[in-house]
Coordinates of C-alpha atoms in Angstrom, one line a residue:
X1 CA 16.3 -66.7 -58.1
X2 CA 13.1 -64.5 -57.8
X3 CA 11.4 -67.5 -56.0
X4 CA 14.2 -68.4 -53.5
X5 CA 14.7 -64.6 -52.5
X6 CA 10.9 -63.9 -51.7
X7 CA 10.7 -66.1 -49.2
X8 CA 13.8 -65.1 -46.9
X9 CA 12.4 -61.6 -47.5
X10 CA 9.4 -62.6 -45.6
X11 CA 11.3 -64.1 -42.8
X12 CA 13.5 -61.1 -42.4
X13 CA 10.2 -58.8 -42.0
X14 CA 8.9 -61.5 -39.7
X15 CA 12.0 -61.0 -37.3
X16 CA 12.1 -57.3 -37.7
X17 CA 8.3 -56.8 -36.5
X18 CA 8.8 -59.4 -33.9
X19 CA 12.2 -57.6 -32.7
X20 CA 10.2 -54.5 -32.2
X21 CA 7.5 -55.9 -30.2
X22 CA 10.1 -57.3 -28.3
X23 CA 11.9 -54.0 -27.4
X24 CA 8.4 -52.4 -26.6
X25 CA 7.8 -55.0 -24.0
X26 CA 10.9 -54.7 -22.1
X27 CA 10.8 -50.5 -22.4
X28 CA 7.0 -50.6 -20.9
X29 CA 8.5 -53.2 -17.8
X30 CA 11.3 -50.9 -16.9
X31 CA 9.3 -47.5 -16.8
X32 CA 8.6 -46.5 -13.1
X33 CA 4.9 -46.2 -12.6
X34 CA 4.9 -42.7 -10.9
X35 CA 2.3 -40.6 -12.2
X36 CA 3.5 -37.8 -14.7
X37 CA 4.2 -34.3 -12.9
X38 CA 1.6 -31.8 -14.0
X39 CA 2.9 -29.0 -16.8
X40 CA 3.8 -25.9 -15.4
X41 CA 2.0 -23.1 -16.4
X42 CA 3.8 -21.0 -19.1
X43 CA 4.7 -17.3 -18.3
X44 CA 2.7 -14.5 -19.5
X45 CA -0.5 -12.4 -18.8
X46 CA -2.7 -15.5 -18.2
X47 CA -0.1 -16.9 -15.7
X48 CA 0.5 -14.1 -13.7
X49 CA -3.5 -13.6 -13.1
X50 CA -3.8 -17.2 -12.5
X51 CA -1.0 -18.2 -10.4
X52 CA -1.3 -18.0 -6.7
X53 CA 0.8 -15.2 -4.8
X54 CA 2.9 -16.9 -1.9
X55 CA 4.6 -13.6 -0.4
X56 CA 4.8 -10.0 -0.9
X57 CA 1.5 -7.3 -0.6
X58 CA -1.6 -7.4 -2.1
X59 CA -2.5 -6.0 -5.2
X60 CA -4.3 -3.0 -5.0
X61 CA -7.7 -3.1 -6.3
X62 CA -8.4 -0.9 -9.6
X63 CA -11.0 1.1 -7.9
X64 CA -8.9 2.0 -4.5
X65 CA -8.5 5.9 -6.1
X66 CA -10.1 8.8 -4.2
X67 CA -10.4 12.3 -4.2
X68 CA -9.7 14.1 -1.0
X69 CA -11.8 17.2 -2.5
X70 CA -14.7 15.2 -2.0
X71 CA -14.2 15.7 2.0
X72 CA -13.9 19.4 2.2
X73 CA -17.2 19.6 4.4
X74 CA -15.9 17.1 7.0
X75 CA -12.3 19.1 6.8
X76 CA -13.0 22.3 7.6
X77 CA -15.6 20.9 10.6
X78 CA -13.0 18.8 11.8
X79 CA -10.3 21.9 11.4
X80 CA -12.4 24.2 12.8
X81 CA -13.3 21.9 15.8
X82 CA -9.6 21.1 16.7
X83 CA -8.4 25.2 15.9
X84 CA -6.3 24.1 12.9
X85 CA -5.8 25.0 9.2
X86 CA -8.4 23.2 7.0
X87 CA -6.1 24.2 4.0
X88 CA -3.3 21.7 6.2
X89 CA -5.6 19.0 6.9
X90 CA -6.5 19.1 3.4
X91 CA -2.8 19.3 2.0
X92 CA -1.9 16.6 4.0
X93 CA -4.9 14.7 2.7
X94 CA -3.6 15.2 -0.5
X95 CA -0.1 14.1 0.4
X96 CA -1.3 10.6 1.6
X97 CA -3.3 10.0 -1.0
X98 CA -0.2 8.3 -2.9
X99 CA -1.4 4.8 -1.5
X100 CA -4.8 2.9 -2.4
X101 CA -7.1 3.7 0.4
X102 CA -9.6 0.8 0.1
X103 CA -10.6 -0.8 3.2
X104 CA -10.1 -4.2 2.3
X105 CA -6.7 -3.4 0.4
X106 CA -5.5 -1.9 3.8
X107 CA -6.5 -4.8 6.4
X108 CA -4.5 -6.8 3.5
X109 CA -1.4 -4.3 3.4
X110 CA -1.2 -4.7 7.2
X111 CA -1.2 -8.3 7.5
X112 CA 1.6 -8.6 5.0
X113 CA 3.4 -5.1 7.4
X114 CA 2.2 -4.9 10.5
X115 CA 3.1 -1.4 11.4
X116 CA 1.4 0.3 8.0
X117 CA -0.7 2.9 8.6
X118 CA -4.7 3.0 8.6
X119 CA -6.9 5.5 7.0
X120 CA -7.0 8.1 4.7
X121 CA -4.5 10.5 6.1
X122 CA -2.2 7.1 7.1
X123 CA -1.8 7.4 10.9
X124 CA -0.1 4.7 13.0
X125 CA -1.8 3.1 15.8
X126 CA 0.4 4.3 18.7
X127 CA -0.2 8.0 17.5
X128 CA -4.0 7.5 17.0
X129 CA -3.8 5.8 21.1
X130 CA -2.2 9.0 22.0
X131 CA -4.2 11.2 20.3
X132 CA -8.0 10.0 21.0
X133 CA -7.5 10.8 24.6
X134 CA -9.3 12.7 26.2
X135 CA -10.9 13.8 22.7
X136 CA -14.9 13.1 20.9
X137 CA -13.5 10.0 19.5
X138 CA -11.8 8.5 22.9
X139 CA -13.7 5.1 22.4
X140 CA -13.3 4.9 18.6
X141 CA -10.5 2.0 17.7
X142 CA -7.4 2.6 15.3
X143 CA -9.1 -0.5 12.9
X144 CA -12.0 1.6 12.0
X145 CA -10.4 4.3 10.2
X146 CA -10.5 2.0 7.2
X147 CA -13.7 2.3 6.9
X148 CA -14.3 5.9 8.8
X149 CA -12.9 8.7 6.5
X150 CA -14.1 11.3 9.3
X151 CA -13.0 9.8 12.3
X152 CA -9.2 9.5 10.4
X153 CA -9.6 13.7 9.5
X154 CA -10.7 14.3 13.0
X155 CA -7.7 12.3 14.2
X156 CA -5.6 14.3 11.7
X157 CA -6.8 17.4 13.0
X158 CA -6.6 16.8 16.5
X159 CA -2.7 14.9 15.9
X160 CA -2.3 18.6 14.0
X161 CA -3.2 20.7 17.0
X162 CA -1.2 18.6 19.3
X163 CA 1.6 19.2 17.2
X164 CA 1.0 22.8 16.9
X165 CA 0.9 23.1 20.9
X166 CA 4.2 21.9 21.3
X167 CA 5.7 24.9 18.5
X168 CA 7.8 27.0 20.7
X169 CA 6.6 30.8 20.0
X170 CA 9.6 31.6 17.4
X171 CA 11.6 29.6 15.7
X172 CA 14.6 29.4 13.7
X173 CA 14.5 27.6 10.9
X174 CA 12.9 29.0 7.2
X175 CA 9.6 27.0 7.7
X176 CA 6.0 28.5 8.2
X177 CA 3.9 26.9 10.8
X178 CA 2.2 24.6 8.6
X179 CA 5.5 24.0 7.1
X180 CA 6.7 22.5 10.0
X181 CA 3.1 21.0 11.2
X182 CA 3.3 18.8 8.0
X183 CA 7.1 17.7 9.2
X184 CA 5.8 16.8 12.5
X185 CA 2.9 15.2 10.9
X186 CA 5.5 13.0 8.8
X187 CA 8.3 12.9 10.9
X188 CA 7.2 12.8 14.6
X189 CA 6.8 16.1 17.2
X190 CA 10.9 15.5 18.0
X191 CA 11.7 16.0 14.7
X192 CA 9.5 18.5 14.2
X193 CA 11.5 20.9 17.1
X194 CA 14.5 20.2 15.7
X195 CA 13.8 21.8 11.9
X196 CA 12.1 24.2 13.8
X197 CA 15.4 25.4 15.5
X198 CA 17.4 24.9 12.1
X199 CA 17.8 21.1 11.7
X200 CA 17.9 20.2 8.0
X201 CA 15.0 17.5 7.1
X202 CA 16.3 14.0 5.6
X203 CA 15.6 13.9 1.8
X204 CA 12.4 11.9 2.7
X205 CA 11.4 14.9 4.9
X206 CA 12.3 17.2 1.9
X207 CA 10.1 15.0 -0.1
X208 CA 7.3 15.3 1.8
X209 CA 7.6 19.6 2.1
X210 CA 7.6 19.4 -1.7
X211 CA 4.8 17.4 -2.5
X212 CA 2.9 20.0 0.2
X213 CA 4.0 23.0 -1.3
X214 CA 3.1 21.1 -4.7
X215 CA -0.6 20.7 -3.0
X216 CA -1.2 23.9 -1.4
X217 CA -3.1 25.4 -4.1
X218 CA -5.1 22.4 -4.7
X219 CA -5.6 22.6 -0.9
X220 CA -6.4 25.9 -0.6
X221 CA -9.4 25.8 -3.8
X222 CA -10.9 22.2 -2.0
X223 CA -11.3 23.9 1.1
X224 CA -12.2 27.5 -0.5
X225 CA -9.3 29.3 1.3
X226 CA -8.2 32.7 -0.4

């Protein structure tokens, strides 16, 4: 029996290799010849440095950090040129100093929102056109306060003095002049007249009179103001 059964053994094997070459063939013939999609990339750190941003802002650069104390000569020369409080200009400084202020991070920013403000104390382009006339800086352009931290406190302090020129004498409302210049400052002149005959500001408006008041004495040592 041993020598009958050996041979069929053999044969069996025989089919069973043969079967699966056969079954190889015909899966290879009906695979489609695309080429195979790339892997995406796994989440985590590594992905999110490597993969390519499509929409949304910039990221801001580590470096974009500044202190406004660093400019306390070019503040009070500016205030004192425009007949404003350096302590203000300087407050305000501090107050806009929330967002990177790298030049390259800004000309980003506003591609991505047009109608973001330049410099270090964040002024719009309309109210930079309106405020250069007639002024030093009448043939500077809105684009270079990126890169000219004087030319945006000189803008400052001239946009303050305007402000302050349209202050009627006395006023209603529970603000102190610079109070209400930092509202007009953030809010717009009409605004600005309206607090000062008893309006209440908007909670963004609040926001910005507490982060002043939070500033003032920071302000006031940059500038040397007793």
């Amino acid at each position: 029996m041993a020598e009958s059964t050996a041979p069929r053994r053999g044969r069996w094997l025989l089919l069973a290799v043969l079967a699966l070459v056969l079954y190889g063939i015909v899966r290879a013939a009906g695979t489609p010849s695309t080429p195979e999609a790339p892997a995406r990339p796994s989440a985590g750190p590594s992905a999110s440095r490597t993969a390519p941003r499509t929409s949304g802002p910039p990221p801001a650069p580590a470096s974009a950090g500044y202190d406004p104390a660093d400019y306390a000569a070019q503040v009070r020369a500016r205030a004192r040129q425009a007949g404003v409080s350096a302590r203000l200009v300087m407050a305000i400084l501090y107050n806009e100093s929330y967002k990177p202020h790298d030049p390259s991070f800004e000309r980003a920013w506003q591609k991505y929102k047009p109608d973001a403000a330049f410099g270090i104390a964040d002024m719009h382009r309309a109210t930079f056109d309106e405020v250069k006339r007639g002024r030093p800086f009448a043939g500077r352009r809105w684009e270079e306060l990126p890169d000219d931290r004087d030319l945006a406190i000189e803008a400052e302090a001239w946009y303050l003095r305007d402000l302050a020129d349209r202050l009627p004498a006395h006023w209603a409302g529970p603000y102190t002049k610079d109070e209400l210049l930092a509202l007009g400052y953030n809010t717009g002149a009409g605004n600005m007249l309206a607090f000062a005959r008893g309006a209440t500001p908007g909670s963004q408006a609040r926001s910005y009179l507490d982060r002043l008041r939070g500033n003032w004495a920071e302000a006031g040592r940059a500038v040397g103001a007793h």
